[in-house]
Each structure stands twice: as structure tokens, then as C-alpha cells.
């Protein structure tokens, strides 16, 4: 095992706590023989395992069945995994970044060297979504999937929704509780979710790993006002990863999304993760659980180890489709929530409605208040809140630009995509 | 394939619709070579498969990789599966009854003959719960699981809750929609759910299949009144299968249960199924989806076939614990909802409370109305509704018997178990 951080310690502890059950299911004992960590973390009992600080040397040994890579980060971890696979040693990793960015290369390398590369732990912690896509739903064509796949963002949005906190306040609470890093950018800007969505899309659509083609938008722009208006319209705001196969190509995007309150996905709260997969045979299947944490992530690592131990791990598919067209976000279709800060004058809404209608954007619902909810800025303007029907995003962009240029529009228009999480 | 009913036709159709994807994932084409059905069902295109009406002969052939048993029922199906396994042919089945009743024997037979016996389709349709328990959660000790595993009962309870229907009315609606059989007993009396719970408990606790030890109670006794009172107390009534490992032994029971409204399980509606598993590493994992239907069940059958085709199916464990003590329902602990029809006289509630308190049963909440909700019987009696804390069921039974014998208690006491779906 490379690394001895939180998750690695979880693996050590769970392997010890559940040894008998794991041995029975795996058909043999899973033995931790060598541990390498660049910085020694005391406080975890390694049993008979040999400890060193040389992670590079560990991955070059010839006497290991499998290397468990849990050092995190990108460059060194990538080198280690490459090195182990080139050395014909199978790898189990929880590193979403290297799989999202180099998955195609690493799986090819594994295949060429007759090795396995397990990464159940790289997506959504304990939730068995990699197994679901590669095994349990193997009889399906996957039409689309949607996931709450970043616990930090979900915790923040839940706190904003349930307790009326601001983004900044909720973020600080997440940091206090250890759910967010001191530098929260990777989580709240959606990068972490985009890594995971890249992996889910590759598995769902038998395609290569295309992180660069995933549209990514974080939650820092979401305000208490938007959460309030969304609630009035029957929606909750969730940070979703969405991947869909359409006739025109595959779309993959990560962004805040209005989800109907009645959907289970709208009720996945706090740091919980969930992935909803729609297969053309199974219909919708939702999996939810702990998306992070030492023991939940260890559960996923050990699942991969057990498959390896009993000889039932999956070799990487020997052909994935690298010719699939990925749609840019401008080519995708969404319904939209728009919040337009406009002067409180007669005829403004009519002008906006006309501009939308000229582009065949139909309006599903409108909220127009007497006064701005935000009392600090209770001047003579009102927010016009509009929920549209589905439209291609490029057209919506043009419409928003035109509305934004109206002299009566006094602030930046907020737009959030809406998804019913249903077919069609 | 034995059988050509709804699910079997689903398998034929999905294998055809998704042939390319399935072939790629399985590493070879899954070919339907022979179909036997006692009664010919026209209208499904069998391609190159040979058709006969002799299901027995089919299972005795020596040239098959796998027999898919989908004839349903018990006796003939059991004979067919035995026959195929004795003949060294692997079997995939969706037959929950034969696995629940004969799973230990059949898995032993499979192991002795070097065959596989796949039964993902036997529990909760498309939901990959068998794979979750045997593969993805293999690193865990499972503490407990709870499931909505009968779509008919869940449909009826949902219609009663959301539309205020009576049990009889909701049942008839389910029958009109094809969700319930003309003879609904197996579903509404909980037998079907008990079959599935038997399988889940065997897999979760690495034990033998003990259908006879599962306590089973259906939903026919649930009234609109109980649903209304449960709602006032913050609960919904769901028909759950519950299995738990305790120091004293394993409990497995199927019965209507009050579940806190905030739990996702309380919001699994209509014919959807869901299983919540609590592992000691993963924590809580919830899987939900279509629990029945031709294509969802076909999805599970094909998942097993793909594992077989690529050589990654699981051989049955070579040791399951047949010495585990199963607790009788009287030995289990639950909180209880009690509805006591009592004369509207001073002091009745005090008497009831005293009888409970004498047995250390503490009361969490009480609803006492001025008048019975049921206006037809609005005589001079009131229902006393009590929610208790946890107590061992044997003690609760004695207390209920004593309260029932009070002269002021004018009708049969209703009692429904309550579960928080949380640890402890």
C-alpha cells in the first residue's frame, strides 16, 4: 500500500476488523505485506507489514499481487500507478484525478500487461457505482445518469436550504466539520465532481475518459434568494453531474441544477452522495450512500481487493469508443431558471417575455414580487423570476444577452439549469 | 431458457435490443440456443433458437453453458434447476421461492458440480442487491438491512397514503393496473417479501436460507386511520423486510412498519423497491429501482449471464454458517404504535399508561382525540394512540393482552412496529 493517510488507515483498520468475513468471501486472506508513505503517520497498527518511506521502490517490487495507491495528488500517484502496471502488478486506487485525466492510458497499460486496475473507490466512496455500471447494468444501454458526487458542495447547499445560511457561512461550517479543505476550490468549483463524472460517463457509454470535455460550473454563485425562489417553484437546487447519450453525441456537465422536490435526488442531504442511472432495460436505479470518509472509501478499496483475490475482477474492456462526439454545453438542451433584476416599471416583463418568445423559448412559470427579497438592495427594482421550458443552450445564451442589455435590467441575470431527472 | 412468460420475453427482447453492447461487455456473444415452454406463447421473435415444449428435456441436455429458469412456481422449477445442476450446467434463475426454500441445497449442489447458480433477478428486479451484498460490500460486516421488496404492497400503501384510499380499493386499483395478481395473497400477506428477505439475510450474514424462521405479517390490517395517525406522529407506514444481526442471534421479519418521514425509505413510492444496507465500513447504502417488470428483471438475468460469459461469476461460498441462532419475533426489540379503541371516560388513559409503565415500557408520544376519526362508529369511544420506546416484543405482547382485557377497551388493539432505520 502506497500512502498512509485517512483512507489508507481506514483500509488497514477495516481489513483487521473484518478479517474473518473478508477471508471467507475472498477465499483467502488478504495480507498487507508492505506499506510505504512519504511521511510516517503514527497511530495505526500495521501488524506484520513492512514499512518504508520509499513509495517508488514499493511500486517496482516484483513480489506483490497488487499495489493499493492511496497517496492522492496527481503527478507522483500517476508515476506510481504506471510503474506498477508496467511491472505487471495490478493496482487498486481511489485516485479520481488520475483516472479522469489518464484513465484511457492506464487501462490500456493494464490490459497490455495483463493486470487489473480497480477504481471503485474513485467515485462516490462506498456507493458501488463502478460495479453497477460495469457489472449489474451490463445488459443495458445507459441513456443517462445524474449524480450528487461531491459531498462538500451538497453539504453547503443543504445548509443553505435548510438553515438559510449564506454560501460563505455554510462553507466555513463545512471547513470546521472537516468536510471541506482549507482550499475548497476543487470541491466548490466542481472539479472533483467533474473528475467523477468523467469516470461515470466513460463506464456508462463504453467510451474513453474525456475530462477536458466536461463542462464544469461550481456553486459559489448560488444565493439564498435563488434557493428561496426555486423552493416556491417546487424545486431544490442541487449540484449535479449529468451525462447523457443523445443522437447528436454525449453530453457531460457539472453544474447547479433545479431538481423537482418530489425526486429522491432532491432529498439527498448533507454529505451523502447519490447516483441515478437510467438504463434502457432496468429503468431508473438510484444508489446512495457515503461518498467519502475513511471507512466508506476503504469499503470500496476492499471490494476491489476481494474481486482480485478470488479471481473475479474485471479486465479492462479491450475496446472503448474513442470516436464518440462530445457535445459542448451550448449544444445541450435544458430548461432554465432565470432571475432578472429589473426596474419596477410597467412593461418590463412584457419586453422580456417577447424576447424569449421570439426565440421560441416558452415560459413555464413566473414569480414577480412587489419588492426585492434582499432588503439591503430594496430600491425600486424587482427580481423577475422565470422558469422556461427546454431550449438549446446556445439560443438561451443569445436571449439572455439581449435581455441583459435592456436598460431596465439593473444587474447581472442569474441562470440555473433545470432537470426533471426523467426521460425526454 | 425454460419458460416464455413476461420476464423470459423481456430477456429475449433485451438481448436482441442491446446485443452489441452486451457482446462487448461479455467478451463474446450470448446466444439463446434453445427455448422450452410448456405452453407456447406466440408474439416473441426467438431468432435462431430452437423451440420445444419439453422443459425437462432441455435441462438434461449436455451441450448448454447455462440454463435460464424462468418458468416460475415451485415444484417443477425446483426439479429443473436440480436437474441442470446435477448435469453440470450452470443456472440463472429469477425464482425467489425456490432459492428462499431450497437455496442452501441448491448452492451446495452447484458447488459440488462445479457450476454457478445466479439469482440476482430473484430479489428486487433490476436493483443490484445480490451483487452489492456478495461483491461490493464484501469488505463489510453487515449489521442490518431493511427493504421495500414487494412492489404490490408498496403500491397499495402509497395509494392509501397519498389518495386516502381504503386497502380494498387500492388493491383493486393495483389489480386493474396489473401490479397485483387476481389472487393477491402471496404479495399482500408478505410471503413474497419473506422469500426475498430470506435471500438477503442469507447473503448478508453468510448463513443458510431460513425461510421458515422469517416472521411474516402482511398489510391487510392497515387502515386509513393508522396512516393518518402515523402521519401526525411524523411517520409513514411501509411494508418492510428487516434483517439484523445482534449478539443474541439474527432476526428476520416482514411486517408493516412506521418509518420516519425524513428517511428516504419513507419516500419510496408506488411499485418502486428499495433496500437499505448498513455495513460496518460503508455505513448506510440505499439502492432503489424497479423491483419487477419484464425488462428490469431481464436486466438482472442478463447481468448474471454476462458474469458467466466472461468468467467472473461467483462460485457459491464453500462454507455458510448453518449454526446461526435465529430469534423469534417475540425476542426482537421494537418501538410500537398502538391504537386502542377505548370508552371516552376519565382515567382510561391513566390505566393504560400504568400498565405500560409497570413493564418499563415508556411512552414517546400520545394522540388522544375528542372523537373517533371514523365517523361511522362515532359512539362514545375514542382511539388512544400511543407511540412507545423500544421494548422486547414478548413484554409488549403481555402488556397489550392486559390492556385489551380492560372493560373500557371496546375493540381490538392495533399494533404496528416502528423502526428509525438507524443504528442502536
PDB file of N, CA, C and O in Angstrom, chain A residues 158 277-278 358 402:
ATOM      1  N   UNK A 158     -27.191  22.063   1.181  1.00  0.00           N
ATOM      2  CA  UNK A 158     -28.181  21.609   2.163  1.00  0.00           C
ATOM      3  C   UNK A 158     -28.275  22.602   3.318  1.00  0.00           C
ATOM      4  O   UNK A 158     -29.380  22.963   3.755  1.00  0.00           O
ATOM      5  N   UNK A 277     -29.076   6.210 -12.335  1.00  0.00           N
ATOM      6  CA  UNK A 277     -28.691   5.719 -13.663  1.00  0.00           C
ATOM      7  C   UNK A 277     -29.951   5.272 -14.383  1.00  0.00           C
ATOM      8  O   UNK A 277     -30.762   4.539 -13.813  1.00  0.00           O
ATOM      9  N   UNK A 278     -30.117   5.706 -15.619  1.00  0.00           N
ATOM     10  CA  UNK A 278     -31.266   5.242 -16.387  1.00  0.00           C
ATOM     11  C   UNK A 278     -30.803   4.320 -17.501  1.00  0.00           C
ATOM     12  O   UNK A 278     -30.204   4.746 -18.482  1.00  0.00           O
ATOM     13  N   UNK A 358     -39.656  35.359 -29.057  1.00  0.00           N
ATOM     14  CA  UNK A 358     -39.094  35.481 -30.408  1.00  0.00           C
ATOM     15  C   UNK A 358     -38.104  34.367 -30.724  1.00  0.00           C
ATOM     16  O   UNK A 358     -37.815  34.088 -31.883  1.00  0.00           O
ATOM     17  N   UNK A 402     -29.487  39.455 -24.835  1.00  0.00           N
ATOM     18  CA  UNK A 402     -30.376  40.533 -25.274  1.00  0.00           C
ATOM     19  C   UNK A 402     -31.141  41.129 -24.084  1.00  0.00           C
ATOM     20  O   UNK A 402     -31.238  42.359 -23.959  1.00  0.00           O
TER      21      UNK A 402
END
